[in-house]
Amino acid sequence: MSVALITAGSAGLGAAASRLFAKNGFRVIVNYANNEERANKLLAELPALSTLPHDSTSENFAVIKADLGSRDDINRLVKETVDRFGRLDVIFSNGGWTRFRGMISIDDNAYEEDWDRTFNLNVKSHMWLMQAAKKHLDETEGAFITTASIAGVIPSGSSLPYSVTKAAQIHLVKALAIMAAPKIRVNSVSPGLLLTDWAENFSEEGKQSHIQKTKLKRVATVEDVAEQVLLFAKSRSITGVNVVVDAGFTL
C-alpha cells in the first residue's frame, strides 16, 4: 500500500491533500509544526475517509511533528516515516513561509531576516527533504511534489522575498526533476489566492479585486489544488512541470 508524507499537512491545502490521499487508498503521514490538537483532529478523520481495510495490526495514518526550518528535523521526519510505515511513495512538500510586506515598497521588503527565512523554508527545506527521501523514493519509483505559487510565476503575492523564493523553488523543481530521473518524478503546483486562514491578511477589497482579475471570476479552492497534487502522484509520465491553478489570474 502506497505511503504519502504530507508536510505542513494539518490545515489548508495540506489538510485537503491529506483527506484526498486517504480517500484514494494511500497511507498518510501528516507532518505538523506546532498545533498538535489540530493535527490529531485531522488524524481522527482519516480512517473513515479511507478505502483501506480497518486492521488494528497495521498503521495507516500518523502525525509527526517536525520543524521544516531544521535540516535535522527533516532528516528525522523521513527516517521516522520509513521506520514506521516501511516505505515512501509520495512526498507532498507543502511547507513554506512568508511575512506580509506588500509588493509596492522596496524599503518595506528590505529586511534581511525575511529573506533568510523565506529562502530557508521556500527553497532549502524542499532540497533537504528531497535529499533525505531520495533513496526511498528511488526504491518505489515515487513522486516528489512541492507547493510553489503564482507569486513565483509573476511578481505578486505577500512580499518580494516570498515572490523571489517561490520563483527559485520552481527552478529548483525543474533541476531536481533532471537530477532525480529516471526513477523519481518531481513537479510543483502554483496556486493563486486560496481563501485559507492566511488570506485574512488581505483586505476584502483586495480579495474581490483578485477574483475580478481572474478569467473564471473565482478563486481556486484547496480541493482544486489537492486534485492536481494527486494527479502528479499517480501519473508516471509527468516530471519537471509547474502547474498553475489560479482560475486564469495569470493569463
CSV table of N, CA, C and O in Angstrom, one decimal, residues 17 47 60 63 66 79 90 163 214 234:
chain,number,residue,atom,x,y,z
A,17,ALA,N,-5.2,17.9,1.0
A,17,ALA,CA,-4.4,16.8,0.3
A,17,ALA,C,-4.4,15.5,1.2
A,17,ALA,O,-4.6,14.4,0.7
A,47,PRO,N,-9.3,7.7,9.0
A,47,PRO,CA,-9.7,6.3,8.8
A,47,PRO,C,-11.1,6.2,8.2
A,47,PRO,O,-11.3,5.3,7.3
A,60,ASN,N,-2.0,2.9,9.3
A,60,ASN,CA,-2.3,3.5,8.0
A,60,ASN,C,-2.2,5.0,8.1
A,60,ASN,O,-2.0,5.6,7.0
A,63,VAL,N,0.6,11.2,12.6
A,63,VAL,CA,1.1,12.6,12.6
A,63,VAL,C,2.5,12.6,13.2
A,63,VAL,O,2.8,11.9,14.1
A,66,ALA,N,7.5,18.1,13.2
A,66,ALA,CA,8.9,18.4,12.7
A,66,ALA,C,8.9,19.8,12.2
A,66,ALA,O,8.0,20.3,11.6
A,79,LYS,N,13.1,9.6,8.3
A,79,LYS,CA,13.5,8.3,8.9
A,79,LYS,C,12.4,7.7,9.7
A,79,LYS,O,12.1,6.5,9.6
A,90,VAL,N,5.2,8.8,-2.0
A,90,VAL,CA,4.9,10.2,-2.4
A,90,VAL,C,5.3,11.2,-1.3
A,90,VAL,O,5.0,10.9,-0.1
A,163,SER,N,7.9,36.2,-3.3
A,163,SER,CA,7.8,36.0,-4.7
A,163,SER,C,9.1,35.5,-5.3
A,163,SER,O,9.1,34.6,-6.1
A,214,THR,N,-9.3,37.4,-12.3
A,214,THR,CA,-9.3,36.0,-12.9
A,214,THR,C,-10.2,35.9,-14.1
A,214,THR,O,-11.2,36.6,-14.2
A,234,LYS,N,0.0,10.2,-9.1
A,234,LYS,CA,-0.4,9.0,-9.8
A,234,LYS,C,0.2,8.9,-11.2
A,234,LYS,O,0.5,7.8,-11.7
